Each structure stands twice: as C-alpha cells, then as structure tokens.
C-alpha cells in the first residue's frame, strides 16, 4: 500500500482527501482475531464516500464489509487526524453509519434530494456480530446463565396475564389423563408442567445425559472439552447465548415411544387441548411484542416438550450453571423485555408484522359487510386509516431494498413511481367518490390533506426531531447549503401551487348563479343555495394551472440535476463503520431480492389503494356527524397518519446525531407533494374531469406561506437545538388550532 507521500495529489479532486485515522493503525502482526484490535481499526478506517464517485469495487482483505474509495490510500503506521465532519465554506459533510457496502449504497441512494429515507436494514447481520442484548432477543430460551432477581414487574405481569390459566389448563388435562388410567404417565407430566408454567422463571426443563452423545449446552463452568475431530465446530464467533449445534444420537428406545397406546391417548385427548391453550398464549404474547419470551416458551413447549416421552422430561431449579450431564430444552428468566421493539423477522420489524393481519381483516370486513351490519362505518374508517401505516413500511422496505442493490437511477424511478402512487391513491379515490356523489366536500378534504402533509413535513417532523435529538446532543449541525437547496425548492413549490389562488383573488370576481330551493324541502322554510365561483378561473386561471403543472416538475428535475450532477459535492457524505464487529469476514446477505422487493411493492400498493377506497367510502358519516371542522380532520388524520414511519425515521436519525437526514426527510416529502403529486392530480383531472380546481382557501394559503418563511429562518445558521425544534412544533400546533376552530368548508 502506498504512503501519502507517493500519492499524486494533483490527480485527486480538490476537497476529496480524507485523512484516515486519529490513531496509529496496528501492524500486520496484530491483525488477528482479537476483537479489541478490531474495534480500534474500525475507528481507524473512516471512509469518505462521494455519492457520485465510485465506491470501492473490492473489499478489504481483512474485513469483508470495509471498502475504500479508489483514490484513497494511506500507510498503516501513519497517525493523522480524521475529522467527523468535512467543511467547505458553509457546508458540513453529513456522517452516516454503514455496516457494509450494500447498506452504504442504500443510505447514499436514499440520502439525495427528493427520495425518502427508511431507517431499516436491508442486509442480514450475523447474530455473532450483534450486541449481547440483541443476541438474547433471538435466543431460543435453551441456555443457562447466572440469574439475577426473578421477582420483577414483568414476571408478576406474566403470572396475572398468562401463568394462572395455563397452569389451570394443565391441571384439568392432568385429571383427564388420570381418569383414562393408561395415560397416568402423562398425567404426572401435566402436574409437573402445571407447577412449571405457574412460575417458570429460574427453572429448567432438561433432557437426560443418556440421550445425548456429548454436551449440547455451552455452560460457563463446564469442564467438558469437545472432541478434537469436532474442534472446527467451536469457534470464537459462536454466540454465547446460543447452544452449540451438535447432532444427537437417537437411542433405540426412542422408537418404542410411538408404539405405546398411551402415546395415542395423549395425542387424541391431551395434546390438542393443550395446543389450543399454548396457541392462544403464543398469539396474545406475540401481539404484545414485549412479552415475546412467553410466546417462545409456549411454542417450544408445544413443538418439542409435549412430543417427548414423559419420563424424559425433567424440571429442575438451577441456582447456578451446572455440568454437562443434561441438555437444556427450556429455561426462561424474564417474561418481559423492552428491547423487543428491535425484533425483526426477515428484516421486517415485529410491529409491521403484527399489523399485517389488521390490513387483511380490514379489507375482508370492509368489502364483505357492505351494509355495516356487524361493524360500524366509523370503526371501518379507523381500521382503514391504521392499515396505511404498515403498508407504508412495506413500501419503504421494498424501495430501500431495490435502491440498495441498484444504481441511483433505478432507485429514483422506483421511489418516484411507488412513492407518489401510494400517497395519491387516497386523493384520487376521494375525488372520484366526490365526483360520483356530486359534492365538493371530498375535494376540500383532499386539499386539506395536501396542505396538512406540507405543514407537517416542514414543521412537525423537523421540529420533533430537533427536540428529541437536542435532549441527547447539546447542539447539532447540519449542511446549510443542502438545506438551502431544499428551502429554495420549497419557496418555488409553494409559490407555484398557490399562484392560481393569488391570481384569482387579485383579478377574479365572485359570481353567484342565484338562489334555488332544495327539491327535498317542500314544507320547511325557504333556503337559498348559492352556486358561486370565480369568473376568471375558466378564462385565465386554467391555462395558468396547466403552465404551473409543467413548470413545477421541470424545477424538480433541475433540482435533481443540480444535486446529482453539477453540484454533487454539496451532498457529499462520510460513511463510517460505527459498530463493533468480530473479525471474520461474514458475507453480506440481502433480506429481499429485487424480484421479491418488487413483488412486495406491487402488492402493498394494491392493498394501499384498497384501504384508501375504504377510507373515502366510510369518511362521509364522520364528516356529517362530526362536531370538528372537516379542515382539521383532513390536516391531521388523513395527512399525517401515512407519514408516521417518516416521523420515527427522522427521530432515529436525530438521536444518531444525523440531523441533516432528519431535515431532509420532511423537506423531500413536502417538495414531492407540491412538485409531483399536485401536478399529477391536475393531469388526472385533465383526462378524467373530477372537478379538481387548484384554488385553496385563505387559511391554506397563508398557513403554508408562513410555515415556509419560519422554516427558512430556522435553517439559516446551520445549527439546531431543542429550542428551535420547540419553536417549529409550537407554530405547527398554533396552525392546528386555527384549523380546529375554523368553520367547515361551504361544500360540506
């Protein structure tokens, strides 16, 4: 490897030189499997990656997930400073953390202007490379460790929520087995398990040593040494909380278990009933998420323990780890763990997995119970809106997976296509339903939702991110130049979207067609229904709207060229390895392939369209009987519920001191609403006239303009703290108060 003195400095782009390390990197002799050395080197190898430049094509020979740009080389023994941020005038280089090249590609692709950020891992991380807390989450509850206090709030909650009725069920099955006479051994087993499940903590279910060929559990005090021929199976990278994967010899008497009459009595009378009990316990504890250890305990009991010969199941209370005379089948210490919010299945967060049945149930009930005989319309509306949250997560995961395995252009096309379609499904279905019903109320709701998304993304998401991030970090800095680009585009967006409204108010005259009595009103007092409109809209404003619908996407495209090509250095990011991994070079495994991610995207988009259709179908009773202004419903519920994943993403980035990403999350959505979604709605109205008119109320107009001015003032100095975030959130709440007390639209 060349030293920095041998590098042709004139061949390097100006400002692209990143110093390697703030420590002296260890010599080759120290590059062994010592995790302490590896943690040091992970701090040494700080990487500066330009999105437009080429990332390393070959990984490091020592660490598979490290990669170095082509222009970067340094001597191992050189001690130089590695700054956390790179400054060019008023800009700061954003530092993001990546564990491998695929994750870095995903972050780099999704960071650029106009594309959503999803705080999700698209690659599978080896369990041995993760923290002890995370490894315990994925353990199978079959290891013995030194126990602490077992009387905790979570364990007491288990006794109240699960323990007593599971134990009671075993007692009843115990009586049933004793009544059959032939099932007495299983009756004794049920009695032991009844005592176990009443309070399982600190107890272990064991299999005798005679049934195993050698030690199957890695006890801390075990003196057994594995055979030399199998030494390759025991590695330093093996998780401490997981049992060693060792083949088990099945003795001849195991086969006689299936020849017993009592076995079939048990399988016919006892096992099915206990299967229902354990299945119910699994479902309830899994839905609660933080009690997943209870779900694992019940599932392991149902799949393994209840299918074993009763004489082979032994329950002991282990006060300390014992020798290798038995194999531990089940050992649980705590029923509750807060860290299960990190739990994933095939890369999907457990909350998104649990909400998927809600989506299916909502669609089935919504389209089967059309007369609202079993479920009220309000409940269907709430379920349909809630179903949008997990579908947004799945769409984001699919976009992130495709962009991580493709170049930026492919990720851009996928994001622009699916990102816009999924959010416009509600708007289009609402406009179609309103056009069919002959009312302008749905159009006003759509405009309120568009304005609410704009206000929430430029005020609430950055504000709440600044507040939470400011509590952890005293002051956070962000790239003021990139924020300035987004702010300028926000000004262009708001000016273009509200230009027809200003034009109509300046030159239009309100003309009313006259009074007419309602046909249904025959005996009541005379009522006057005015049909009013601006005279100049059809003459001059409509061509103005078409002109703006062409100019706004053009400005969006110019912004992309500016940020991707001509001035890409403004958006340079530094990718650093911020995690402790064990040396070993694990291969990168992507959770979802391109085909699978695309399939999930298409399916989630179709489900999103169906949920949007149910939302618009069942929103009418809420609009008719609600004492709250329809403006407020559109600005809050319909606008911000789909953005809940983005809110959590912004908060997580802020906690990692990446406030630049938090700000871009909101700005990108706001710009896309104005420069892509609204022009697409105008285009849709051109081909299928649903009466969508780009004229907003005064409240929408001045609230949006005021919000953009406030945000630009806050972003001016390139610094943020919790006070500035509080100011943005307070402004957002003030605007919500205006919408709450505002009268409903005349069309509603």
Coordinates of N, CA, C and O in Angstrom, one line a residue, residues 242-302:
X242 N -26.3 -18.9 22.6 CA -26.9 -19.9 21.8 C -26.3 -21.3 22.0 O -25.1 -21.3 22.2
X243 N -27.0 -22.4 22.1 CA -26.4 -23.7 22.3 C -25.7 -24.1 21.0 O -26.0 -23.7 19.9
X244 N -24.6 -24.9 21.2 CA -23.9 -25.4 20.1 C -24.8 -26.4 19.3 O -25.5 -27.2 19.8
X245 N -24.6 -26.3 18.0 CA -25.4 -27.1 17.1 C -24.6 -28.5 17.0 O -23.7 -28.6 16.2
X246 N -25.1 -29.5 17.8 CA -24.4 -30.8 17.8 C -25.4 -31.8 17.5 O -26.5 -31.9 18.0
X247 N -25.1 -32.8 16.6 CA -26.0 -33.8 16.3 C -26.3 -34.7 17.5 O -25.4 -34.9 18.3
X248 N -27.5 -35.2 17.6 CA -27.9 -36.0 18.7 C -28.2 -37.5 18.3 O -28.9 -37.7 17.3
X249 N -27.7 -38.4 19.0 CA -27.9 -39.8 18.7 C -29.3 -40.2 19.3 O -29.5 -40.0 20.4
X250 N -30.1 -40.8 18.5 CA -31.4 -41.3 18.9 C -31.3 -42.7 19.4 O -31.0 -43.6 18.5
X251 N -31.5 -43.0 20.6 CA -31.3 -44.4 21.1 C -32.5 -45.3 20.6 O -33.5 -44.8 20.2
X252 N -32.3 -46.6 20.7 CA -33.3 -47.5 20.2 C -34.6 -47.3 20.9 O -35.7 -47.5 20.3
X253 N -34.6 -47.0 22.2 CA -35.9 -47.0 23.0 C -36.7 -45.8 22.5 O -37.9 -45.8 22.8
X254 N -36.1 -44.8 21.8 CA -36.9 -43.7 21.3 C -38.0 -44.2 20.3 O -39.1 -43.6 20.2
X255 N -37.7 -45.2 19.5 CA -38.7 -45.7 18.6 C -39.9 -46.4 19.3 O -41.0 -46.3 18.7
X256 N -39.7 -46.9 20.4 CA -40.8 -47.6 21.1 C -41.8 -46.5 21.7 O -42.9 -46.9 22.0
X257 N -41.4 -45.3 21.7 CA -42.4 -44.3 22.2 C -43.6 -44.2 21.3 O -44.7 -44.0 21.8
X258 N -43.5 -44.4 20.0 CA -44.6 -44.3 19.1 C -45.4 -45.7 19.0 O -46.3 -45.8 18.3
X259 N -44.9 -46.7 19.8 CA -45.6 -47.9 19.8 C -46.5 -48.1 21.0 O -47.2 -49.1 21.2
X260 N -46.5 -47.1 21.9 CA -47.3 -47.2 23.1 C -48.7 -46.7 22.8 O -49.0 -45.8 22.1
X261 N -49.6 -47.4 23.5 CA -51.1 -47.0 23.4 C -51.3 -45.6 24.1 O -52.1 -44.8 23.7
X262 N -50.5 -45.4 25.2 CA -50.7 -44.2 26.0 C -50.3 -43.0 25.1 O -50.8 -41.9 25.3
X263 N -49.4 -43.2 24.2 CA -49.0 -42.0 23.3 C -50.1 -41.6 22.5 O -50.4 -40.4 22.4
X264 N -50.9 -42.5 21.9 CA -52.0 -42.1 21.1 C -53.2 -41.5 21.9 O -54.0 -40.7 21.4
X265 N -53.3 -42.0 23.1 CA -54.3 -41.4 24.0 C -54.0 -40.0 24.3 O -54.9 -39.1 24.3
X266 N -52.7 -39.8 24.5 CA -52.3 -38.4 24.8 C -52.4 -37.5 23.6 O -52.9 -36.4 23.7
X267 N -52.1 -38.1 22.4 CA -52.2 -37.3 21.2 C -53.7 -37.0 20.8 O -54.0 -36.0 20.1
X268 N -54.6 -37.8 21.3 CA -56.0 -37.6 21.0 C -56.7 -36.8 22.0 O -57.6 -36.0 21.6
X269 N -56.4 -36.9 23.3 CA -57.1 -36.2 24.3 C -56.4 -35.0 24.9 O -57.0 -34.0 25.2
X270 N -55.1 -35.2 25.2 CA -54.4 -34.1 25.9 C -53.7 -33.1 25.0 O -53.9 -31.9 25.2
X271 N -53.0 -33.6 24.0 CA -52.2 -32.6 23.2 C -53.0 -31.6 22.4 O -52.7 -30.4 22.4
X272 N -54.2 -32.0 21.8 CA -54.9 -31.0 21.1 C -55.4 -29.9 22.0 O -55.4 -28.7 21.6
X273 N -55.9 -30.2 23.2 CA -56.4 -29.2 24.1 C -55.3 -28.3 24.5 O -55.4 -27.0 24.6
X274 N -54.1 -28.8 24.9 CA -53.0 -28.0 25.2 C -52.5 -27.2 24.1 O -51.9 -26.1 24.2
X275 N -52.7 -27.8 22.9 CA -52.3 -27.0 21.7 C -53.1 -25.7 21.5 O -52.5 -24.7 21.2
X276 N -54.4 -25.8 21.8 CA -55.2 -24.6 21.8 C -54.8 -23.6 22.9 O -54.7 -22.4 22.6
X277 N -54.5 -24.1 24.0 CA -54.0 -23.2 25.1 C -52.7 -22.5 24.8 O -52.6 -21.3 24.9
X278 N -51.8 -23.3 24.4 CA -50.5 -22.7 24.0 C -50.5 -21.8 22.8 O -49.8 -20.8 22.7
X279 N -51.4 -22.2 21.9 CA -51.6 -21.3 20.7 C -52.1 -20.0 21.1 O -51.7 -18.9 20.5
X280 N -53.1 -20.0 21.9 CA -53.7 -18.7 22.4 C -52.7 -17.9 23.1 O -52.6 -16.6 23.0
X281 N -51.9 -18.5 24.0 CA -50.9 -17.8 24.8 C -49.8 -17.2 23.8 O -49.3 -16.1 24.0
X282 N -49.4 -18.0 22.8 CA -48.5 -17.5 21.8 C -49.0 -16.3 21.1 O -48.3 -15.3 20.9
X283 N -50.2 -16.3 20.7 CA -50.8 -15.2 19.9 C -50.9 -14.0 20.8 O -50.4 -12.9 20.4
X284 N -51.4 -14.1 22.0 CA -51.5 -12.9 22.9 C -50.2 -12.3 23.2 O -50.0 -11.1 23.2
X285 N -49.2 -13.2 23.6 CA -47.9 -12.7 24.0 C -47.1 -12.1 22.8 O -46.4 -11.2 22.9
X286 N -47.4 -12.6 21.6 CA -46.7 -12.1 20.4 C -47.3 -10.7 20.0 O -46.5 -9.8 19.6
X287 N -48.6 -10.6 20.1 CA -49.2 -9.3 19.8 C -48.7 -8.2 20.8 O -48.5 -7.0 20.3
X288 N -48.4 -8.5 22.0 CA -47.9 -7.6 23.0 C -46.5 -7.2 22.7 O -46.0 -6.3 23.4
X289 N -45.8 -7.9 21.9 CA -44.4 -7.7 21.4 C -43.4 -7.8 22.6 O -42.5 -8.7 22.5
X290 N -43.5 -7.1 23.6 CA -42.5 -7.1 24.7 C -42.6 -8.3 25.5 O -41.7 -8.6 26.4
X291 N -43.6 -9.2 25.3 CA -43.7 -10.5 26.0 C -43.4 -11.6 25.0 O -43.9 -12.7 25.3
X292 N -42.6 -11.4 24.0 CA -42.3 -12.4 23.1 C -41.6 -13.6 23.7 O -41.7 -14.7 23.3
X293 N -40.8 -13.4 24.8 CA -40.2 -14.6 25.5 C -41.3 -15.6 25.9 O -41.1 -16.8 25.9
X294 N -42.5 -15.1 26.3 CA -43.6 -16.0 26.7 C -44.1 -16.8 25.4 O -44.4 -18.0 25.5
X295 N -44.1 -16.1 24.3 CA -44.5 -16.8 23.1 C -43.5 -17.8 22.7 O -43.9 -19.0 22.3
X296 N -42.2 -17.6 22.8 CA -41.2 -18.6 22.5 C -41.3 -19.7 23.5 O -41.1 -20.9 23.0
X297 N -41.6 -19.5 24.7 CA -41.7 -20.5 25.7 C -42.8 -21.5 25.4 O -42.7 -22.7 25.4
X298 N -44.0 -20.9 25.0 CA -45.1 -21.7 24.7 C -44.9 -22.5 23.4 O -45.3 -23.7 23.3
X299 N -44.3 -21.8 22.4 CA -44.1 -22.5 21.1 C -43.1 -23.7 21.3 O -43.3 -24.7 20.7
X300 N -42.1 -23.5 22.0 CA -41.1 -24.5 22.2 C -41.7 -25.7 23.0 O -41.4 -26.9 22.7
X301 N -42.5 -25.4 24.0 CA -43.2 -26.5 24.7 C -44.1 -27.3 23.8 O -44.1 -28.5 23.9
X302 N -44.8 -26.6 22.9 CA -45.8 -27.3 22.1 C -45.1 -28.1 21.0 O -45.5 -29.2 20.6

